[in-house]
């Protein structure tokens, strides 16, 4: 059942051109965000792209000096006028748009904010709204509520050409864990992962776009769109944030269909690539059937220990750190 839609789709030889934005963090206003979104949507449409992705918290910038109150003030509900403006852009340019933003909870009186990514179809309809589950660092954990989506919650993204792509969303730190991507592929049937990020400029952090992402693509037979900021950004408190760029579009065999570098440009970059959805998938599943083998192993119970695994009972540095954290929190 997992692969039925792909096998049927292979008869139609689906092809789609996609685009990923990379540039400097914008001024933290909705006005600046929507101006850049419109200009980029126009460029993407002219290039023939049918799907466009922006980086994590593209709306109002990834500024770790903002207080929880300031983050709340910049947040918007999914049904807000600002998000309706993005919907109108998708419809105007017949372009699917992955739009990350600070999402204000719609419940009356709630002060909750989520690190979210809304996805609009080429008809301007909201087809998905994912809330980041794996929040990173003190700032995110103090300003945002973690999402509780199941990692099998994929969605069908209808393109202007008439074809559909089975998609999943992970935001930044989410992709650094193997389980979420595997769940999206095995249980959700994902073919394409949309991964907005705000990754800093440190040598160790470049491991994620250059090593982790290709691994996720190969082991799950998925395409990946990965959008990051580049260069330095003057934060509100006078500090400076650095982003490493290295946005990419990857094929299921880890081939880099498009890759940005770490250089900083005056104008935002727009990476584009053509996804041969069925050809890549069929070739890779024949070469290395990870998902079919993994599915059988689950049925046979070989991975049952994972369901009851407790990292505090494992050996090594991880256990020691957790024990020390628990000790400090109790004193």
PDB file of C-alpha atoms in Angstrom:
ATOM      1  CA  UNK A   1       0.000   0.000   0.000  1.00  0.00           C
ATOM      2  CA  UNK A   2       2.850   2.373   0.829  1.00  0.00           C
ATOM      3  CA  UNK A   3       4.176   2.343  -2.705  1.00  0.00           C
ATOM      4  CA  UNK A   4       0.920   1.979  -4.648  1.00  0.00           C
ATOM      5  CA  UNK A   5       0.512   5.671  -5.470  1.00  0.00           C
ATOM      6  CA  UNK A   6       4.093   5.875  -6.684  1.00  0.00           C
ATOM      7  CA  UNK A   7       3.706   2.777  -8.851  1.00  0.00           C
ATOM      8  CA  UNK A   8       0.569   4.202 -10.428  1.00  0.00           C
ATOM      9  CA  UNK A   9       2.219   7.606 -10.833  1.00  0.00           C
ATOM     10  CA  UNK A  10       5.187   6.022 -12.598  1.00  0.00           C
ATOM     11  CA  UNK A  11       2.934   5.356 -15.597  1.00  0.00           C
ATOM     12  CA  UNK A  12       2.515   9.127 -16.047  1.00  0.00           C
ATOM     13  CA  UNK A  13       6.246   9.961 -15.650  1.00  0.00           C
ATOM     14  CA  UNK A  14       5.686  12.986 -13.443  1.00  0.00           C
ATOM     15  CA  UNK A  15       8.162  15.853 -13.707  1.00  0.00           C
ATOM     16  CA  UNK A  16       8.206  19.098 -11.706  1.00  0.00           C
ATOM     17  CA  UNK A  17      10.494  22.117 -11.481  1.00  0.00           C
ATOM     18  CA  UNK A  18      11.007  23.499  -7.982  1.00  0.00           C
ATOM     19  CA  UNK A  19      12.757  26.558  -6.516  1.00  0.00           C
ATOM     20  CA  UNK A  20      14.511  27.358  -3.232  1.00  0.00           C
ATOM     21  CA  UNK A  21      15.254  30.867  -1.942  1.00  0.00           C
ATOM     22  CA  UNK A  22      18.524  31.817  -0.218  1.00  0.00           C
ATOM     23  CA  UNK A  23      19.403  35.335   0.898  1.00  0.00           C
ATOM     24  CA  UNK A  24      20.100  37.612   3.817  1.00  0.00           C
ATOM     25  CA  UNK A  25      17.640  37.858   6.687  1.00  0.00           C
ATOM     26  CA  UNK A  26      15.093  40.545   5.862  1.00  0.00           C
ATOM     27  CA  UNK A  27      14.118  43.502   8.053  1.00  0.00           C
ATOM     28  CA  UNK A  28      11.751  42.094  10.694  1.00  0.00           C
ATOM     29  CA  UNK A  29       8.519  43.463   9.257  1.00  0.00           C
ATOM     30  CA  UNK A  30       5.649  41.827   7.434  1.00  0.00           C
ATOM     31  CA  UNK A  31       5.811  44.533   4.780  1.00  0.00           C
ATOM     32  CA  UNK A  32       9.410  43.642   3.839  1.00  0.00           C
ATOM     33  CA  UNK A  33       8.560  39.934   3.917  1.00  0.00           C
ATOM     34  CA  UNK A  34       5.608  40.229   1.545  1.00  0.00           C
ATOM     35  CA  UNK A  35       7.525  42.458  -0.890  1.00  0.00           C
ATOM     36  CA  UNK A  36      10.327  39.892  -1.133  1.00  0.00           C
ATOM     37  CA  UNK A  37       7.833  37.036  -1.372  1.00  0.00           C
ATOM     38  CA  UNK A  38       6.115  38.680  -4.344  1.00  0.00           C
ATOM     39  CA  UNK A  39       9.387  39.425  -6.161  1.00  0.00           C
ATOM     40  CA  UNK A  40      10.585  35.860  -5.607  1.00  0.00           C
ATOM     41  CA  UNK A  41       7.266  34.360  -6.693  1.00  0.00           C
ATOM     42  CA  UNK A  42       7.520  36.318  -9.942  1.00  0.00           C
ATOM     43  CA  UNK A  43      11.117  35.120 -10.524  1.00  0.00           C
ATOM     44  CA  UNK A  44      10.146  31.536  -9.741  1.00  0.00           C
ATOM     45  CA  UNK A  45       7.207  31.625 -12.108  1.00  0.00           C
ATOM     46  CA  UNK A  46       9.389  33.042 -14.905  1.00  0.00           C
ATOM     47  CA  UNK A  47      11.868  30.201 -14.375  1.00  0.00           C
ATOM     48  CA  UNK A  48       9.110  27.632 -14.805  1.00  0.00           C
ATOM     49  CA  UNK A  49       9.064  26.551 -11.157  1.00  0.00           C
ATOM     50  CA  UNK A  50       5.877  25.108  -9.687  1.00  0.00           C
ATOM     51  CA  UNK A  51       6.979  24.894  -6.024  1.00  0.00           C
ATOM     52  CA  UNK A  52       8.832  27.565  -4.005  1.00  0.00           C
ATOM     53  CA  UNK A  53      10.295  27.277  -0.490  1.00  0.00           C
ATOM     54  CA  UNK A  54      11.567  30.001   1.886  1.00  0.00           C
ATOM     55  CA  UNK A  55      13.749  29.599   5.055  1.00  0.00           C
ATOM     56  CA  UNK A  56      12.640  29.056   8.651  1.00  0.00           C
ATOM     57  CA  UNK A  57      10.743  32.021  10.149  1.00  0.00           C
ATOM     58  CA  UNK A  58      11.106  33.843   6.834  1.00  0.00           C
ATOM     59  CA  UNK A  59       8.353  36.192   7.956  1.00  0.00           C
ATOM     60  CA  UNK A  60       9.831  38.737  10.375  1.00  0.00           C
ATOM     61  CA  UNK A  61      13.305  37.101  10.435  1.00  0.00           C
ATOM     62  CA  UNK A  62      15.100  34.639  12.699  1.00  0.00           C
ATOM     63  CA  UNK A  63      16.249  37.105  15.390  1.00  0.00           C
ATOM     64  CA  UNK A  64      17.257  35.352  18.609  1.00  0.00           C
ATOM     65  CA  UNK A  65      17.457  38.648  20.495  1.00  0.00           C
ATOM     66  CA  UNK A  66      13.680  39.123  20.352  1.00  0.00           C
ATOM     67  CA  UNK A  67      11.779  38.633  23.583  1.00  0.00           C
ATOM     68  CA  UNK A  68       8.799  36.310  23.876  1.00  0.00           C
ATOM     69  CA  UNK A  69       6.525  39.360  23.835  1.00  0.00           C
ATOM     70  CA  UNK A  70       8.148  40.697  20.641  1.00  0.00           C
ATOM     71  CA  UNK A  71       7.842  37.306  18.954  1.00  0.00           C
ATOM     72  CA  UNK A  72       4.169  37.224  19.891  1.00  0.00           C
ATOM     73  CA  UNK A  73       3.636  40.714  18.458  1.00  0.00           C
ATOM     74  CA  UNK A  74       5.174  39.658  15.123  1.00  0.00           C
ATOM     75  CA  UNK A  75       3.160  36.422  14.965  1.00  0.00           C
ATOM     76  CA  UNK A  76       0.014  35.973  12.875  1.00  0.00           C
ATOM     77  CA  UNK A  77      -2.846  33.478  12.759  1.00  0.00           C
ATOM     78  CA  UNK A  78      -3.099  31.178   9.782  1.00  0.00           C
ATOM     79  CA  UNK A  79      -6.240  33.018   8.634  1.00  0.00           C
ATOM     80  CA  UNK A  80      -4.665  36.505   8.998  1.00  0.00           C
ATOM     81  CA  UNK A  81      -4.594  39.114   6.241  1.00  0.00           C
ATOM     82  CA  UNK A  82      -0.832  38.605   5.847  1.00  0.00           C
ATOM     83  CA  UNK A  83      -1.223  34.891   5.158  1.00  0.00           C
ATOM     84  CA  UNK A  84      -4.118  35.660   2.823  1.00  0.00           C
ATOM     85  CA  UNK A  85      -1.687  37.881   0.895  1.00  0.00           C
ATOM     86  CA  UNK A  86       0.655  34.883   0.467  1.00  0.00           C
ATOM     87  CA  UNK A  87      -2.323  32.821  -0.689  1.00  0.00           C
ATOM     88  CA  UNK A  88      -3.073  35.495  -3.291  1.00  0.00           C
ATOM     89  CA  UNK A  89       0.538  35.332  -4.549  1.00  0.00           C
ATOM     90  CA  UNK A  90       0.306  31.568  -4.969  1.00  0.00           C
ATOM     91  CA  UNK A  91      -2.886  31.973  -6.966  1.00  0.00           C
ATOM     92  CA  UNK A  92      -1.577  34.909  -9.032  1.00  0.00           C
ATOM     93  CA  UNK A  93       1.602  33.113 -10.094  1.00  0.00           C
ATOM     94  CA  UNK A  94       0.080  29.592 -10.150  1.00  0.00           C
ATOM     95  CA  UNK A  95       2.837  28.574  -7.742  1.00  0.00           C
ATOM     96  CA  UNK A  96       2.853  26.325  -4.684  1.00  0.00           C
ATOM     97  CA  UNK A  97       4.543  28.191  -1.830  1.00  0.00           C
ATOM     98  CA  UNK A  98       6.095  26.890   1.391  1.00  0.00           C
ATOM     99  CA  UNK A  99       5.952  29.897   3.715  1.00  0.00           C
ATOM    100  CA  UNK A 100       7.537  29.696   7.219  1.00  0.00           C
ATOM    101  CA  UNK A 101       6.224  32.172   9.796  1.00  0.00           C
ATOM    102  CA  UNK A 102       5.581  32.691  13.533  1.00  0.00           C
ATOM    103  CA  UNK A 103       2.059  31.317  13.983  1.00  0.00           C
ATOM    104  CA  UNK A 104      -0.172  32.786  16.653  1.00  0.00           C
ATOM    105  CA  UNK A 105      -2.557  30.271  18.188  1.00  0.00           C
ATOM    106  CA  UNK A 106      -6.115  31.066  17.153  1.00  0.00           C
ATOM    107  CA  UNK A 107      -7.710  30.174  20.506  1.00  0.00           C
ATOM    108  CA  UNK A 108      -9.116  33.302  22.235  1.00  0.00           C
ATOM    109  CA  UNK A 109      -6.856  34.565  25.009  1.00  0.00           C
ATOM    110  CA  UNK A 110      -3.981  32.275  24.068  1.00  0.00           C
ATOM    111  CA  UNK A 111      -0.440  33.680  23.987  1.00  0.00           C
ATOM    112  CA  UNK A 112       1.031  30.588  22.310  1.00  0.00           C
ATOM    113  CA  UNK A 113       3.221  30.983  19.231  1.00  0.00           C
ATOM    114  CA  UNK A 114       4.438  28.170  16.982  1.00  0.00           C
ATOM    115  CA  UNK A 115       7.412  28.003  14.621  1.00  0.00           C
ATOM    116  CA  UNK A 116       5.349  27.033  11.587  1.00  0.00           C
ATOM    117  CA  UNK A 117       5.356  26.537   7.835  1.00  0.00           C
ATOM    118  CA  UNK A 118       2.183  26.963   5.786  1.00  0.00           C
ATOM    119  CA  UNK A 119       1.965  25.455   2.308  1.00  0.00           C
ATOM    120  CA  UNK A 120      -0.298  26.937  -0.358  1.00  0.00           C
ATOM    121  CA  UNK A 121      -1.368  25.181  -3.532  1.00  0.00           C
ATOM    122  CA  UNK A 122      -1.155  26.809  -6.961  1.00  0.00           C
ATOM    123  CA  UNK A 123      -4.827  27.703  -6.482  1.00  0.00           C
ATOM    124  CA  UNK A 124      -3.986  29.597  -3.290  1.00  0.00           C
ATOM    125  CA  UNK A 125      -5.515  27.019  -0.960  1.00  0.00           C
ATOM    126  CA  UNK A 126      -3.868  26.076   2.338  1.00  0.00           C
ATOM    127  CA  UNK A 127      -2.950  22.396   1.997  1.00  0.00           C
ATOM    128  CA  UNK A 128      -0.729  22.073   5.086  1.00  0.00           C
ATOM    129  CA  UNK A 129       0.407  23.957   8.169  1.00  0.00           C
ATOM    130  CA  UNK A 130       3.227  22.264  10.069  1.00  0.00           C
ATOM    131  CA  UNK A 131       4.407  23.310  13.544  1.00  0.00           C
ATOM    132  CA  UNK A 132       8.050  22.562  14.370  1.00  0.00           C
ATOM    133  CA  UNK A 133       8.336  19.752  16.904  1.00  0.00           C
ATOM    134  CA  UNK A 134      12.063  19.687  17.713  1.00  0.00           C
ATOM    135  CA  UNK A 135      12.692  23.210  18.991  1.00  0.00           C
ATOM    136  CA  UNK A 136      16.387  24.165  19.141  1.00  0.00           C
ATOM    137  CA  UNK A 137      18.167  26.076  21.886  1.00  0.00           C
ATOM    138  CA  UNK A 138      17.051  28.350  24.703  1.00  0.00           C
ATOM    139  CA  UNK A 139      15.527  31.067  22.508  1.00  0.00           C
ATOM    140  CA  UNK A 140      13.207  28.796  20.527  1.00  0.00           C
ATOM    141  CA  UNK A 141      12.175  26.871  23.626  1.00  0.00           C
ATOM    142  CA  UNK A 142      11.373  30.057  25.519  1.00  0.00           C
ATOM    143  CA  UNK A 143       9.459  31.801  22.695  1.00  0.00           C
ATOM    144  CA  UNK A 144       7.660  28.979  20.891  1.00  0.00           C
ATOM    145  CA  UNK A 145       5.398  26.085  21.732  1.00  0.00           C
ATOM    146  CA  UNK A 146       6.466  22.750  20.274  1.00  0.00           C
ATOM    147  CA  UNK A 147       4.138  21.240  17.690  1.00  0.00           C
ATOM    148  CA  UNK A 148       2.589  17.841  18.307  1.00  0.00           C
ATOM    149  CA  UNK A 149       2.023  16.673  14.739  1.00  0.00           C
ATOM    150  CA  UNK A 150       2.450  13.005  14.020  1.00  0.00           C
ATOM    151  CA  UNK A 151       5.315  12.470  11.634  1.00  0.00           C
ATOM    152  CA  UNK A 152       3.097  10.500   9.267  1.00  0.00           C
ATOM    153  CA  UNK A 153       1.022  13.589   8.423  1.00  0.00           C
ATOM    154  CA  UNK A 154       1.926  13.965   4.761  1.00  0.00           C
ATOM    155  CA  UNK A 155      -0.212  15.780   2.217  1.00  0.00           C
ATOM    156  CA  UNK A 156      -0.845  15.791  -1.517  1.00  0.00           C
ATOM    157  CA  UNK A 157       0.382  18.969  -3.189  1.00  0.00           C
ATOM    158  CA  UNK A 158      -1.484  19.673  -6.459  1.00  0.00           C
ATOM    159  CA  UNK A 159       0.677  21.543  -8.984  1.00  0.00           C
ATOM    160  CA  UNK A 160      -0.472  23.880 -11.740  1.00  0.00           C
ATOM    161  CA  UNK A 161       0.555  21.268 -14.314  1.00  0.00           C
ATOM    162  CA  UNK A 162      -2.063  18.898 -12.927  1.00  0.00           C
ATOM    163  CA  UNK A 163       0.232  16.407 -11.212  1.00  0.00           C
ATOM    164  CA  UNK A 164       0.362  15.764  -7.461  1.00  0.00           C
ATOM    165  CA  UNK A 165       3.384  15.302  -5.193  1.00  0.00           C
ATOM    166  CA  UNK A 166       3.158  13.559  -1.841  1.00  0.00           C
ATOM    167  CA  UNK A 167       4.959  15.910   0.582  1.00  0.00           C
ATOM    168  CA  UNK A 168       6.067  16.195   4.173  1.00  0.00           C
ATOM    169  CA  UNK A 169       7.491  19.151   6.115  1.00  0.00           C
ATOM    170  CA  UNK A 170      10.295  19.232   8.658  1.00  0.00           C
ATOM    171  CA  UNK A 171      11.786  22.444  10.031  1.00  0.00           C
ATOM    172  CA  UNK A 172      15.543  22.772  10.653  1.00  0.00           C
ATOM    173  CA  UNK A 173      16.396  20.701  13.769  1.00  0.00           C
ATOM    174  CA  UNK A 174      13.609  18.200  12.897  1.00  0.00           C
ATOM    175  CA  UNK A 175      15.650  16.834   9.955  1.00  0.00           C
ATOM    176  CA  UNK A 176      18.665  16.108  12.173  1.00  0.00           C
ATOM    177  CA  UNK A 177      16.820  13.184  13.771  1.00  0.00           C
ATOM    178  CA  UNK A 178      16.449  10.070  11.565  1.00  0.00           C
ATOM    179  CA  UNK A 179      13.015   9.041  12.833  1.00  0.00           C
ATOM    180  CA  UNK A 180      10.824  11.932  11.560  1.00  0.00           C
ATOM    181  CA  UNK A 181      11.972  11.611   7.950  1.00  0.00           C
ATOM    182  CA  UNK A 182      11.636   7.830   8.105  1.00  0.00           C
ATOM    183  CA  UNK A 183       8.074   8.105   9.443  1.00  0.00           C
ATOM    184  CA  UNK A 184       7.115  10.556   6.697  1.00  0.00           C
ATOM    185  CA  UNK A 185       8.507   8.211   4.054  1.00  0.00           C
ATOM    186  CA  UNK A 186       7.315   4.866   5.427  1.00  0.00           C
ATOM    187  CA  UNK A 187       3.968   5.769   6.962  1.00  0.00           C
ATOM    188  CA  UNK A 188       3.083   8.961   5.138  1.00  0.00           C
ATOM    189  CA  UNK A 189       4.396   7.939   1.714  1.00  0.00           C
ATOM    190  CA  UNK A 190       6.383  11.172   1.246  1.00  0.00           C
ATOM    191  CA  UNK A 191       8.187  11.724  -2.041  1.00  0.00           C
ATOM    192  CA  UNK A 192       9.385  15.259  -1.313  1.00  0.00           C
ATOM    193  CA  UNK A 193      10.438  16.815   1.990  1.00  0.00           C
ATOM    194  CA  UNK A 194      10.200  20.594   2.397  1.00  0.00           C
ATOM    195  CA  UNK A 195      12.837  21.659   4.924  1.00  0.00           C
ATOM    196  CA  UNK A 196      13.106  25.370   5.775  1.00  0.00           C
ATOM    197  CA  UNK A 197      16.012  26.144   8.105  1.00  0.00           C
ATOM    198  CA  UNK A 198      17.930  28.960   9.814  1.00  0.00           C
ATOM    199  CA  UNK A 199      21.316  27.309  10.185  1.00  0.00           C
ATOM    200  CA  UNK A 200      24.247  29.206  11.666  1.00  0.00           C
ATOM    201  CA  UNK A 201      27.685  29.675  10.134  1.00  0.00           C
ATOM    202  CA  UNK A 202      29.943  27.296  12.024  1.00  0.00           C
ATOM    203  CA  UNK A 203      32.032  24.505  10.541  1.00  0.00           C
ATOM    204  CA  UNK A 204      30.314  21.821  12.596  1.00  0.00           C
ATOM    205  CA  UNK A 205      26.878  23.069  11.506  1.00  0.00           C
ATOM    206  CA  UNK A 206      27.754  22.566   7.839  1.00  0.00           C
ATOM    207  CA  UNK A 207      27.564  18.846   8.587  1.00  0.00           C
ATOM    208  CA  UNK A 208      23.771  19.047   8.398  1.00  0.00           C
ATOM    209  CA  UNK A 209      23.360  20.348   4.825  1.00  0.00           C
ATOM    210  CA  UNK A 210      26.412  18.525   3.460  1.00  0.00           C
ATOM    211  CA  UNK A 211      26.221  15.170   5.253  1.00  0.00           C
ATOM    212  CA  UNK A 212      22.936  14.655   7.079  1.00  0.00           C
ATOM    213  CA  UNK A 213      20.608  15.810   4.308  1.00  0.00           C
ATOM    214  CA  UNK A 214      22.060  13.537   1.582  1.00  0.00           C
ATOM    215  CA  UNK A 215      21.781  10.631   4.021  1.00  0.00           C
ATOM    216  CA  UNK A 216      18.103  11.396   4.713  1.00  0.00           C
ATOM    217  CA  UNK A 217      17.447  11.525   0.974  1.00  0.00           C
ATOM    218  CA  UNK A 218      19.128   8.184   0.276  1.00  0.00           C
ATOM    219  CA  UNK A 219      17.805   6.190   3.216  1.00  0.00           C
ATOM    220  CA  UNK A 220      14.214   7.325   2.615  1.00  0.00           C
ATOM    221  CA  UNK A 221      14.147   7.591  -1.183  1.00  0.00           C
ATOM    222  CA  UNK A 222      12.932  11.188  -1.070  1.00  0.00           C
ATOM    223  CA  UNK A 223      13.678  14.483  -2.782  1.00  0.00           C
ATOM    224  CA  UNK A 224      14.581  17.289  -0.375  1.00  0.00           C
ATOM    225  CA  UNK A 225      14.171  21.043  -0.770  1.00  0.00           C
ATOM    226  CA  UNK A 226      16.331  22.850   1.807  1.00  0.00           C
ATOM    227  CA  UNK A 227      16.180  26.644   2.183  1.00  0.00           C
ATOM    228  CA  UNK A 228      18.505  28.663   4.445  1.00  0.00           C
ATOM    229  CA  UNK A 229      19.582  32.258   5.038  1.00  0.00           C
ATOM    230  CA  UNK A 230      23.090  33.483   4.208  1.00  0.00           C
ATOM    231  CA  UNK A 231      25.521  36.061   5.576  1.00  0.00           C
ATOM    232  CA  UNK A 232      25.276  38.212   8.680  1.00  0.00           C
ATOM    233  CA  UNK A 233      22.184  39.741  10.228  1.00  0.00           C
ATOM    234  CA  UNK A 234      22.105  42.669  12.672  1.00  0.00           C
ATOM    235  CA  UNK A 235      19.882  41.609  15.550  1.00  0.00           C
ATOM    236  CA  UNK A 236      17.696  44.011  17.474  1.00  0.00           C
ATOM    237  CA  UNK A 237      19.968  43.914  20.537  1.00  0.00           C
ATOM    238  CA  UNK A 238      22.997  45.018  18.501  1.00  0.00           C
ATOM    239  CA  UNK A 239      24.445  41.529  18.159  1.00  0.00           C
ATOM    240  CA  UNK A 240      25.139  39.750  14.881  1.00  0.00           C
ATOM    241  CA  UNK A 241      23.845  36.398  13.658  1.00  0.00           C
ATOM    242  CA  UNK A 242      25.672  34.453  10.941  1.00  0.00           C
ATOM    243  CA  UNK A 243      24.034  31.991   8.554  1.00  0.00           C
ATOM    244  CA  UNK A 244      25.879  29.449   6.413  1.00  0.00           C
ATOM    245  CA  UNK A 245      23.717  29.295   3.281  1.00  0.00           C
ATOM    246  CA  UNK A 246      24.285  25.922   1.574  1.00  0.00           C
ATOM    247  CA  UNK A 247      20.635  25.635   0.529  1.00  0.00           C
ATOM    248  CA  UNK A 248      20.033  22.665  -1.740  1.00  0.00           C
ATOM    249  CA  UNK A 249      17.711  20.528  -3.819  1.00  0.00           C
ATOM    250  CA  UNK A 250      18.608  16.844  -3.472  1.00  0.00           C
ATOM    251  CA  UNK A 251      17.542  13.731  -5.337  1.00  0.00           C
ATOM    252  CA  UNK A 252      16.768  10.363  -3.689  1.00  0.00           C
ATOM    253  CA  UNK A 253      20.247   9.112  -4.649  1.00  0.00           C
ATOM    254  CA  UNK A 254      21.804  12.114  -2.806  1.00  0.00           C
ATOM    255  CA  UNK A 255      22.674  13.832  -6.075  1.00  0.00           C
ATOM    256  CA  UNK A 256      22.836  17.603  -5.660  1.00  0.00           C
ATOM    257  CA  UNK A 257      20.417  18.837  -8.289  1.00  0.00           C
ATOM    258  CA  UNK A 258      21.185  22.366  -7.061  1.00  0.00           C
ATOM    259  CA  UNK A 259      23.430  23.679  -4.286  1.00  0.00           C
ATOM    260  CA  UNK A 260      24.154  27.210  -3.102  1.00  0.00           C
ATOM    261  CA  UNK A 261      27.495  28.025  -1.507  1.00  0.00           C
ATOM    262  CA  UNK A 262      28.389  30.080   1.573  1.00  0.00           C
ATOM    263  CA  UNK A 263      29.158  33.291  -0.294  1.00  0.00           C
ATOM    264  CA  UNK A 264      26.971  36.315   0.364  1.00  0.00           C
ATOM    265  CA  UNK A 265      25.270  38.140  -2.507  1.00  0.00           C
ATOM    266  CA  UNK A 266      23.605  41.529  -2.675  1.00  0.00           C
ATOM    267  CA  UNK A 267      20.569  39.908  -4.271  1.00  0.00           C
ATOM    268  CA  UNK A 268      18.886  36.703  -3.035  1.00  0.00           C
ATOM    269  CA  UNK A 269      19.745  33.489  -4.848  1.00  0.00           C
ATOM    270  CA  UNK A 270      17.059  31.304  -6.420  1.00  0.00           C
ATOM    271  CA  UNK A 271      18.007  27.661  -6.890  1.00  0.00           C
ATOM    272  CA  UNK A 272      15.933  25.673  -9.361  1.00  0.00           C
ATOM    273  CA  UNK A 273      15.920  22.035 -10.381  1.00  0.00           C
ATOM    274  CA  UNK A 274      13.710  19.584 -12.221  1.00  0.00           C
ATOM    275  CA  UNK A 275      12.502  16.582 -10.247  1.00  0.00           C
ATOM    276  CA  UNK A 276      11.943  13.399 -12.241  1.00  0.00           C
ATOM    277  CA  UNK A 277       9.723  12.019  -9.554  1.00  0.00           C
ATOM    278  CA  UNK A 278       9.031   8.506 -10.760  1.00  0.00           C
ATOM    279  CA  UNK A 279      12.302   7.753 -12.534  1.00  0.00           C
ATOM    280  CA  UNK A 280      14.445   8.602  -9.508  1.00  0.00           C
ATOM    281  CA  UNK A 281      12.219   6.664  -7.147  1.00  0.00           C
ATOM    282  CA  UNK A 282      12.041   3.499  -9.253  1.00  0.00           C
ATOM    283  CA  UNK A 283      15.797   3.503  -9.888  1.00  0.00           C
ATOM    284  CA  UNK A 284      16.619   3.852  -6.207  1.00  0.00           C
ATOM    285  CA  UNK A 285      14.121   1.344  -4.876  1.00  0.00           C
ATOM    286  CA  UNK A 286      15.540  -1.249  -7.285  1.00  0.00           C
ATOM    287  CA  UNK A 287      19.109  -0.428  -6.293  1.00  0.00           C
ATOM    288  CA  UNK A 288      18.570  -0.349  -2.537  1.00  0.00           C
ATOM    289  CA  UNK A 289      15.069  -1.115  -1.220  1.00  0.00           C
ATOM    290  CA  UNK A 290      15.527   0.470   2.209  1.00  0.00           C
ATOM    291  CA  UNK A 291      11.861   1.166   2.864  1.00  0.00           C
ATOM    292  CA  UNK A 292      10.489  -2.216   1.787  1.00  0.00           C
ATOM    293  CA  UNK A 293      13.147  -4.008   3.828  1.00  0.00           C
ATOM    294  CA  UNK A 294      12.550  -1.735   6.826  1.00  0.00           C
ATOM    295  CA  UNK A 295       8.812  -2.345   6.593  1.00  0.00           C
ATOM    296  CA  UNK A 296       9.365  -6.090   6.749  1.00  0.00           C
ATOM    297  CA  UNK A 297      11.713  -5.699   9.705  1.00  0.00           C
ATOM    298  CA  UNK A 298       9.026  -3.748  11.580  1.00  0.00           C
ATOM    299  CA  UNK A 299       6.544  -6.541  10.902  1.00  0.00           C
ATOM    300  CA  UNK A 300       9.074  -9.108  12.100  1.00  0.00           C
ATOM    301  CA  UNK A 301       9.653  -7.156  15.318  1.00  0.00           C
ATOM    302  CA  UNK A 302      13.350  -6.489  14.763  1.00  0.00           C
ATOM    303  CA  UNK A 303      12.953  -2.811  15.734  1.00  0.00           C
ATOM    304  CA  UNK A 304      10.726  -3.473  18.742  1.00  0.00           C
ATOM    305  CA  UNK A 305      13.428  -2.326  21.235  1.00  0.00           C
ATOM    306  CA  UNK A 306      13.127   1.204  19.822  1.00  0.00           C
ATOM    307  CA  UNK A 307       9.547   1.468  21.030  1.00  0.00           C
ATOM    308  CA  UNK A 308      10.598   1.050  24.665  1.00  0.00           C
ATOM    309  CA  UNK A 309      14.091   2.540  24.496  1.00  0.00           C
ATOM    310  CA  UNK A 310      15.003   4.921  27.317  1.00  0.00           C
ATOM    311  CA  UNK A 311      18.133   7.021  26.735  1.00  0.00           C
ATOM    312  CA  UNK A 312      18.638   7.445  30.490  1.00  0.00           C
ATOM    313  CA  UNK A 313      19.226   3.697  30.736  1.00  0.00           C
ATOM    314  CA  UNK A 314      21.710   3.539  27.870  1.00  0.00           C
ATOM    315  CA  UNK A 315      25.460   3.635  28.291  1.00  0.00           C
ATOM    316  CA  UNK A 316      27.881   6.408  27.466  1.00  0.00           C
ATOM    317  CA  UNK A 317      28.086  10.226  27.596  1.00  0.00           C
ATOM    318  CA  UNK A 318      24.422  10.743  26.756  1.00  0.00           C
ATOM    319  CA  UNK A 319      23.351   9.000  29.975  1.00  0.00           C
ATOM    320  CA  UNK A 320      25.886  10.932  32.019  1.00  0.00           C
ATOM    321  CA  UNK A 321      24.718  14.303  30.656  1.00  0.00           C
ATOM    322  CA  UNK A 322      21.058  13.489  31.278  1.00  0.00           C
ATOM    323  CA  UNK A 323      21.892  12.427  34.836  1.00  0.00           C
ATOM    324  CA  UNK A 324      23.823  15.639  35.476  1.00  0.00           C
ATOM    325  CA  UNK A 325      20.985  17.755  34.016  1.00  0.00           C
ATOM    326  CA  UNK A 326      18.488  15.991  36.263  1.00  0.00           C
ATOM    327  CA  UNK A 327      20.746  16.546  39.289  1.00  0.00           C
ATOM    328  CA  UNK A 328      21.147  20.263  38.553  1.00  0.00           C
ATOM    329  CA  UNK A 329      17.429  20.776  38.029  1.00  0.00           C
ATOM    330  CA  UNK A 330      16.656  19.244  41.430  1.00  0.00           C
ATOM    331  CA  UNK A 331      19.098  21.446  43.372  1.00  0.00           C
TER     332      UNK A 331
END
